[in-house]
CSV table of C-alpha atoms in Angstrom, one decimal:
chain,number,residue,atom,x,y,z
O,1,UNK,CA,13.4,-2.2,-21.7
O,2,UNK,CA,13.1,0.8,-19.4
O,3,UNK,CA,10.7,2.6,-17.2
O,4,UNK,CA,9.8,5.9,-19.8
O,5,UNK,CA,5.9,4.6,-20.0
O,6,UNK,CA,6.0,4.8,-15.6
O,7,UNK,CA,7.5,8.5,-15.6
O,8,UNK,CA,5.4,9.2,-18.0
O,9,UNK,CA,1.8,8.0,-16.5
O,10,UNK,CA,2.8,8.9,-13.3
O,11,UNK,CA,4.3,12.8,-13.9
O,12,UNK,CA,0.4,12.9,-16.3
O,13,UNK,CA,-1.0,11.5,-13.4
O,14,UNK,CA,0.0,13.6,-10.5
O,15,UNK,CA,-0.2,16.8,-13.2
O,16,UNK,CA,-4.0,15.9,-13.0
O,17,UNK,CA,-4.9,16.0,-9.4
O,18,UNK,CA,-3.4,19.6,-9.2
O,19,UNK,CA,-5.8,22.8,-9.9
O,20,UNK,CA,-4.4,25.9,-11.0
O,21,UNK,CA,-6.1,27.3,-8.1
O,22,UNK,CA,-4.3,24.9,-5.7
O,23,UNK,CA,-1.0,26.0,-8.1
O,24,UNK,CA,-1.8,29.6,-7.5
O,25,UNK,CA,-2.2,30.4,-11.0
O,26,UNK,CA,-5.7,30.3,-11.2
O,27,UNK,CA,-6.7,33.8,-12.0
O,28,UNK,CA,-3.9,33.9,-14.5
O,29,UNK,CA,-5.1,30.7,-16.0
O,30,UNK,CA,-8.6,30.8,-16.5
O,31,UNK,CA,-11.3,29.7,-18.8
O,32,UNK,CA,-11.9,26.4,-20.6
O,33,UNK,CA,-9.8,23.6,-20.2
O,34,UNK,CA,-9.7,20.4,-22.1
O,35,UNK,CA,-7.2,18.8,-19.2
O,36,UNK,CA,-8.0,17.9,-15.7
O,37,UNK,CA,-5.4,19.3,-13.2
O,38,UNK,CA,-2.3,21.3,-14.5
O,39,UNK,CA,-1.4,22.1,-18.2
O,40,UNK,CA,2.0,21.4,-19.1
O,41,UNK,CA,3.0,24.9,-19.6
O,42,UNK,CA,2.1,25.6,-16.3
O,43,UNK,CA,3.9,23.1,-14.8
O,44,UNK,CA,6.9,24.0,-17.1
O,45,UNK,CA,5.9,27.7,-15.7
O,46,UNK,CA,6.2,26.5,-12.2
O,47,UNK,CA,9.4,25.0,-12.2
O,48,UNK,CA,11.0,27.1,-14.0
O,49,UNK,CA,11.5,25.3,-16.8
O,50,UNK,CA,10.9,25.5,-20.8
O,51,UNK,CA,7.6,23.8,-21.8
O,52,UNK,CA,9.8,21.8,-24.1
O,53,UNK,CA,12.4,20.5,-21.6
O,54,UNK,CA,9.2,19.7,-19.4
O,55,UNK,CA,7.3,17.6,-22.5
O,56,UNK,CA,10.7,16.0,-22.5
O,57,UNK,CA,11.0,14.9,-19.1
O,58,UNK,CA,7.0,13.4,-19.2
O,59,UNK,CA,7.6,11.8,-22.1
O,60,UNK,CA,10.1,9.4,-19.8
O,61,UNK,CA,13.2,11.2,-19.9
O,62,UNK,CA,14.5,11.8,-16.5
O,63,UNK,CA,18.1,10.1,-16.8
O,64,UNK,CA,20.6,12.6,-15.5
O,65,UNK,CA,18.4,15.3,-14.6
O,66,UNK,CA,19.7,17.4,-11.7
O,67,UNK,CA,18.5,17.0,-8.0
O,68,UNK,CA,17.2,20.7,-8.2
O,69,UNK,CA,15.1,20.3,-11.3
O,70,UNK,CA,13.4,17.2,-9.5
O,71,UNK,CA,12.9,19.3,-6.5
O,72,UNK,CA,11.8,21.9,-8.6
O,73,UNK,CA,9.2,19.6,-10.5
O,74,UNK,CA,8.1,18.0,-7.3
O,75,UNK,CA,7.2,21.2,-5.7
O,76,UNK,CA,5.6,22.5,-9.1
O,77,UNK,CA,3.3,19.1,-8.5
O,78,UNK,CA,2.9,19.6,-4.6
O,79,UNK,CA,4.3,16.1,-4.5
O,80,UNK,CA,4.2,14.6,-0.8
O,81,UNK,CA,7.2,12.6,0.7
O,82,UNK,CA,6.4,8.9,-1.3
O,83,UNK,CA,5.9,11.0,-4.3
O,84,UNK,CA,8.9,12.8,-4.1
O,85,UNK,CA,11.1,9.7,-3.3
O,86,UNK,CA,9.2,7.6,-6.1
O,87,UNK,CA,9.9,10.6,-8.3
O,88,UNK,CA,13.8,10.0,-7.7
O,89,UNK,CA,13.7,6.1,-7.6
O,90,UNK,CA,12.0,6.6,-11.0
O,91,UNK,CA,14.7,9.3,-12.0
O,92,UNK,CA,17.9,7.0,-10.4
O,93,UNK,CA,16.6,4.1,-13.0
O,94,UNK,CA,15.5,5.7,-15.8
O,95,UNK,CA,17.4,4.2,-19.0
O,96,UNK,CA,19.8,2.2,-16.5
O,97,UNK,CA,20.6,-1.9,-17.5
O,98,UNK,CA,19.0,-4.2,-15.0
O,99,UNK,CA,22.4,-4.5,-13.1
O,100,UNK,CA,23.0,-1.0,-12.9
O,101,UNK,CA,19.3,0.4,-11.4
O,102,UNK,CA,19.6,-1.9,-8.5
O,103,UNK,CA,20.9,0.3,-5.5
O,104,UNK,CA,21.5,-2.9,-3.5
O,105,UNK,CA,21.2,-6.7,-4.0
O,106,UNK,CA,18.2,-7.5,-2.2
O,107,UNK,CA,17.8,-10.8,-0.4
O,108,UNK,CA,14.8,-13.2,0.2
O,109,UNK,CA,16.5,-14.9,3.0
O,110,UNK,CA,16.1,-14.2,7.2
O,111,UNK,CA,19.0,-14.6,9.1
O,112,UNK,CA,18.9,-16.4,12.0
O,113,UNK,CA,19.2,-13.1,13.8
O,114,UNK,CA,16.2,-11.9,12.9
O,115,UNK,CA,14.3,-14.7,13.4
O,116,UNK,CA,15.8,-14.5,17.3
O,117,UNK,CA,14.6,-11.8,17.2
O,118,UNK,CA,11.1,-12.7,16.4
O,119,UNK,CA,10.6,-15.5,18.3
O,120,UNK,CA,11.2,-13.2,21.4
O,121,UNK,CA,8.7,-11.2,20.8
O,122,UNK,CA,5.8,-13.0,22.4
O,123,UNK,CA,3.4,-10.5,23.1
O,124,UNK,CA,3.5,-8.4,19.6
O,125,UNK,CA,2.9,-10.4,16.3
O,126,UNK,CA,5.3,-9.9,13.7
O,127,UNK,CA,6.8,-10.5,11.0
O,128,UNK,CA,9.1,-10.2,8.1
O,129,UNK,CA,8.3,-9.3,4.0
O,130,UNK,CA,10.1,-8.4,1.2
O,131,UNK,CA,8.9,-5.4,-1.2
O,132,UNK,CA,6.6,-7.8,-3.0
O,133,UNK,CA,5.0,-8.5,0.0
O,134,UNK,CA,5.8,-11.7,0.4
O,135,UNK,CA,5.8,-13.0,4.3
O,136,UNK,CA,8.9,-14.5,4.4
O,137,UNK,CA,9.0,-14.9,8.6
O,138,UNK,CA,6.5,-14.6,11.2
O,139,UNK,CA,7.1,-15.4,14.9
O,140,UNK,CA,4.2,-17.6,16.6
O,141,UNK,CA,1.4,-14.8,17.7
O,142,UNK,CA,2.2,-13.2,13.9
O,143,UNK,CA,1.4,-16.7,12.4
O,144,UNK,CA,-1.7,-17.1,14.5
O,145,UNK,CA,-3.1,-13.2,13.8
O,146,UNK,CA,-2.5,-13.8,9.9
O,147,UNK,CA,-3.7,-17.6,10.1
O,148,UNK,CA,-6.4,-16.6,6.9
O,149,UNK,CA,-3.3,-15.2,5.0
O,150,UNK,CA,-1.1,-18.4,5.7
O,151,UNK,CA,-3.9,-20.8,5.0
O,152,UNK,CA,-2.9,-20.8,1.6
O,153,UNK,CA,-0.6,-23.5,0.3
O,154,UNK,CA,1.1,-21.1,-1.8
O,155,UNK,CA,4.4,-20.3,0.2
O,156,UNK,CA,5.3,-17.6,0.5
O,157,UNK,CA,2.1,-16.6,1.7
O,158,UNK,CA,1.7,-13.3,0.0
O,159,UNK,CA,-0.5,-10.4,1.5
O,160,UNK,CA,-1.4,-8.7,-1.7
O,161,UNK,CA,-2.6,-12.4,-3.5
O,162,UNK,CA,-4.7,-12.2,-0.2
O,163,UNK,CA,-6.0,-9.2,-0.7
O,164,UNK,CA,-7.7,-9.0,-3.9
O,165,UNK,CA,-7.8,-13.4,-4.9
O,166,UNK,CA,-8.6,-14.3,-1.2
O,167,UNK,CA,-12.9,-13.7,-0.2
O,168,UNK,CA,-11.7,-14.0,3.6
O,169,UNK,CA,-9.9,-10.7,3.0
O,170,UNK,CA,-13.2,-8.7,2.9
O,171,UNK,CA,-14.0,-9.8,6.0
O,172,UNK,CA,-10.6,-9.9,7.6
O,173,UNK,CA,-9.8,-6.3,6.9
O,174,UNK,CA,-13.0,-4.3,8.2
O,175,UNK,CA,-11.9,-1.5,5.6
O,176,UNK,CA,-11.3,-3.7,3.1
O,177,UNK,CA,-10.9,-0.6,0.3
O,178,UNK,CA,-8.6,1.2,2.6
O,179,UNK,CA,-6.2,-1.8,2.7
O,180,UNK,CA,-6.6,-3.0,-0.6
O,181,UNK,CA,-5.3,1.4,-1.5
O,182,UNK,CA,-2.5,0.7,0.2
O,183,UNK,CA,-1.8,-3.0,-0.7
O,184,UNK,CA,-1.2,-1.3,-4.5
O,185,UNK,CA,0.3,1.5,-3.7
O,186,UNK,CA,3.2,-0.3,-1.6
O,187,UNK,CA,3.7,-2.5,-4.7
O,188,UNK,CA,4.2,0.8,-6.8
O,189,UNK,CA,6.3,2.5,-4.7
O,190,UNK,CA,8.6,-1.4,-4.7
O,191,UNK,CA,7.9,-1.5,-8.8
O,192,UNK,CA,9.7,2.1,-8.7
O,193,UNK,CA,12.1,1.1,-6.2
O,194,UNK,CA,13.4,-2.0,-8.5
O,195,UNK,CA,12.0,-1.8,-11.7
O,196,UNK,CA,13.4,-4.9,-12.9
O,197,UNK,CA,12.5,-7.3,-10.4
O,198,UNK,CA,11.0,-10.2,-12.3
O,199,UNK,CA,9.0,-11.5,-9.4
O,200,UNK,CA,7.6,-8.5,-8.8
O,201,UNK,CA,6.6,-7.6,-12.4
O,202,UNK,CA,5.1,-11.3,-12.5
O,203,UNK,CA,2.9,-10.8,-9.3
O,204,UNK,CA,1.5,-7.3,-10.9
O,205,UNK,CA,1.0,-9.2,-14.1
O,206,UNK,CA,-1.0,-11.8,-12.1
O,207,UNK,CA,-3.0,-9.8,-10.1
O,208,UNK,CA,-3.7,-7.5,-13.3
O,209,UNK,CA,-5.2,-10.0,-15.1
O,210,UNK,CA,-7.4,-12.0,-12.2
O,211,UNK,CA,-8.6,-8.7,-10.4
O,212,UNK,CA,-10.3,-5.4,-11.8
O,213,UNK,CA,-9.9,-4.3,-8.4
O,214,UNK,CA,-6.2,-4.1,-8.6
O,215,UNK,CA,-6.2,-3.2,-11.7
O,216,UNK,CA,-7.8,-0.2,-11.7
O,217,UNK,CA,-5.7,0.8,-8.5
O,218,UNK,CA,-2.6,0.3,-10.5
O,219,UNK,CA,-3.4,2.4,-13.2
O,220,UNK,CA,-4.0,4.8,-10.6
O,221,UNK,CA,0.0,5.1,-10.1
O,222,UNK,CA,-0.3,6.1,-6.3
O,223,UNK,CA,2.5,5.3,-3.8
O,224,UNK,CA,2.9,5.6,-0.4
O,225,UNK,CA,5.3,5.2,2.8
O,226,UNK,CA,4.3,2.6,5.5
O,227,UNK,CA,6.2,3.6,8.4
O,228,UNK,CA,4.0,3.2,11.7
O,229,UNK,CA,0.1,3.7,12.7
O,230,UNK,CA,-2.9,1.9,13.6
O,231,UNK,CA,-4.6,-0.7,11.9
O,232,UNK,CA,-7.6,-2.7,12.2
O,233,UNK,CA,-8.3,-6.4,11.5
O,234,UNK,CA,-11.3,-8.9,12.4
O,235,UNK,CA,-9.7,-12.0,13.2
O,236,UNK,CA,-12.0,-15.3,12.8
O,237,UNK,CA,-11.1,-16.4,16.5
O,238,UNK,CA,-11.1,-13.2,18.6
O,239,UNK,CA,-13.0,-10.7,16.6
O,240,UNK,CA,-11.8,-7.4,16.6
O,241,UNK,CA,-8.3,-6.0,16.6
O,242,UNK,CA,-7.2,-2.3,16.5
O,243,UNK,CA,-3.3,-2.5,16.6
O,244,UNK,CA,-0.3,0.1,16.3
O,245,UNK,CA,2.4,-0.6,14.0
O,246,UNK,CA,6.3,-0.1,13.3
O,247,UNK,CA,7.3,-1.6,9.9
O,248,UNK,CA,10.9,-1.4,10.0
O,249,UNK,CA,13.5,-1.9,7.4
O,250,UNK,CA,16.6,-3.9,8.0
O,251,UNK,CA,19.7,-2.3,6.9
O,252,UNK,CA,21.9,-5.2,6.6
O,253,UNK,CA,18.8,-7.1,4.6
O,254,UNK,CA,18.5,-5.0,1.7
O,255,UNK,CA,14.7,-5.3,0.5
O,256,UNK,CA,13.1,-6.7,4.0
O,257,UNK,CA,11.2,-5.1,6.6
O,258,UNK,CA,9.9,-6.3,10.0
O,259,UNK,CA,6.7,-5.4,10.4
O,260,UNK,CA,5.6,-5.4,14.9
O,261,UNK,CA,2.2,-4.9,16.1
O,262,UNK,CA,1.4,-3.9,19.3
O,263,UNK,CA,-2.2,-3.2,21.5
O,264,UNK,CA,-1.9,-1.5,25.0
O,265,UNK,CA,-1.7,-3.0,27.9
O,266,UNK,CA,-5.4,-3.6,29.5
O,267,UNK,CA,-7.4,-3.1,26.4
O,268,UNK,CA,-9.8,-5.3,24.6
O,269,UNK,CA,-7.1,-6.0,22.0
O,270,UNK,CA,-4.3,-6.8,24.0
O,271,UNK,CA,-6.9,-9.1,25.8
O,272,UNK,CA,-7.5,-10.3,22.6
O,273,UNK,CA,-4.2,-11.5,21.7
O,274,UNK,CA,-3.3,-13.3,24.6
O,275,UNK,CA,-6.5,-15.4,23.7
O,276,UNK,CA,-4.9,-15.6,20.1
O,277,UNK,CA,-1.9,-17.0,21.7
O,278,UNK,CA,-3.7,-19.5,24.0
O,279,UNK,CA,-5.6,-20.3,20.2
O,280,UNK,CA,-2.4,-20.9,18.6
O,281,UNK,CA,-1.0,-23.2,21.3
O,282,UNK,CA,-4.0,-25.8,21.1
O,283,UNK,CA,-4.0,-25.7,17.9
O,284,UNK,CA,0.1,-26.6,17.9
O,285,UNK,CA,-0.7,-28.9,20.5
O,286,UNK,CA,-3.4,-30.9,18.5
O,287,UNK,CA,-1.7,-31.1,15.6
């Protein structure tokens, strides 16, 4: 088993989406062309490499390959930051055992710590996922917030199941298609991450099978970094919600990430969630 078929889709894929015009070959390249994006000359041409040792490498062979050639390639392919780091993670575990393309055992557990740490947080939902996006902690406003995510029996709730198996998603994300983009495309950038996670591989297998949507997403071999921004939501209590976010990984938790979300002081969505909390405490209260 090893990852040649991902290096390969994904260095075909990303050779698509560039033009020779956006390459700055264009003049020197023209005419008909059978292949969307780039040929492989020219991205041989680019970085500076033979077209045969660049057939090689899309063909799945990136074991060993220097950190300038890979710099090289990614800047032949106007790779962005995800791409570039995918491009390694795909490079540091290409023909590697199981044992040996794991950078660090990953853990499904939450200290106590962290889950302090949570639980003091009383005006900011949160919560805590692995790279499967599993949501493995939440602290009492983050529970309420994603209530249609946890309403599933299935623990752990999982936000990508959600997503594309769950008919409340469409209306809990008002940009459903914008969240279900990114839903995949963190799951790639994981499946690149740890190619041999069995969990993970069985969730993609799942949600292959039971959703075109995802499916066609998948194949689309995107990736992406999910660092901070703003995000919107339409909660079935409080309506609306327009929310800033950190998602932060825990160093000493290899594979988890806390995930805060925050509305400013005074607005309608900060109003909002102190509602949510006053929702969540009845609802504790009556059960």
């Amino acid at each position: 088993m090893d990852n040649r078929s991902e290096i390969r889709e994904f260095l075909a894929s990303r050779r698509a989406k560039v033009t020779p015009e956006q390459a700055g070959i264009g003049g020197l390249h023209s005419g008909h062309r059978r292949v969307p994006g780039l040929r492989r000359e020219e991205v041989a041409l680019l970085a500076g490499v033979s077209v045969e040792y660049y057939a090689r490498l899309e063909r799945g062979h990136l074991g060993g390959v220097s950190d300038s050639v890979l710099n090289a390639l990614a800047d032949a392919l106007r790779l962005n930051e995800a791409e570039r780091q995918h491009l390694s993670d795909l490079a540091r575990t290409a023909g590697a055992s199981p044992r040996t393309a794991r950078r660090r055992r990953t853990t499904e557990e939450v200290r106590p710590g962290i889950l302090a740490i949570l639980e003091s947080l009383t005006e900011s939902p949160a919560f805590v996922r692995n790279g499967r996006l599993d949501l493995l902690a939440a602290n009492e406003l983050g529970q309420a917030m994603f209530a249609p995510v946890f309403a599933t029996a299935t623990r752990p709730a999982n936000l990508a199941r959600f997503n594309f198996l769950d008919p409340a998603a469409r209306t809990f994300y008002p940009d459903w298609n914008h969240s279900a983009n990114t839903t995949v495309a963190l799951l790639r950038t994981e499946a690149g991450r740890d190619p041999y996670n069995s969990k993970l591989t069985e969730l993609v297998g799942e949600l292959t099978t039971r959703s075109e949507e995802f499916s066609k997403r998948w194949a689309a071999h995107d990736v992406r970094l999910h660092h901070s921004g703003v995000k919107h939501f339409r909660h079935p209590e409080v309506g609306p919600l327009e929310l800033r976010f950190e998602a932060m990984p825990l160093p000493a938790d290899p594979g988890l990430t806390m995930t805060v979300y925050t509305a400013e002081r005074g607005s309608p969505t900060y109003d909002a969630l102190r509602l949510l909390a006053s929702w969540r405490a009845t609802v504790e209260s009556a059960g």
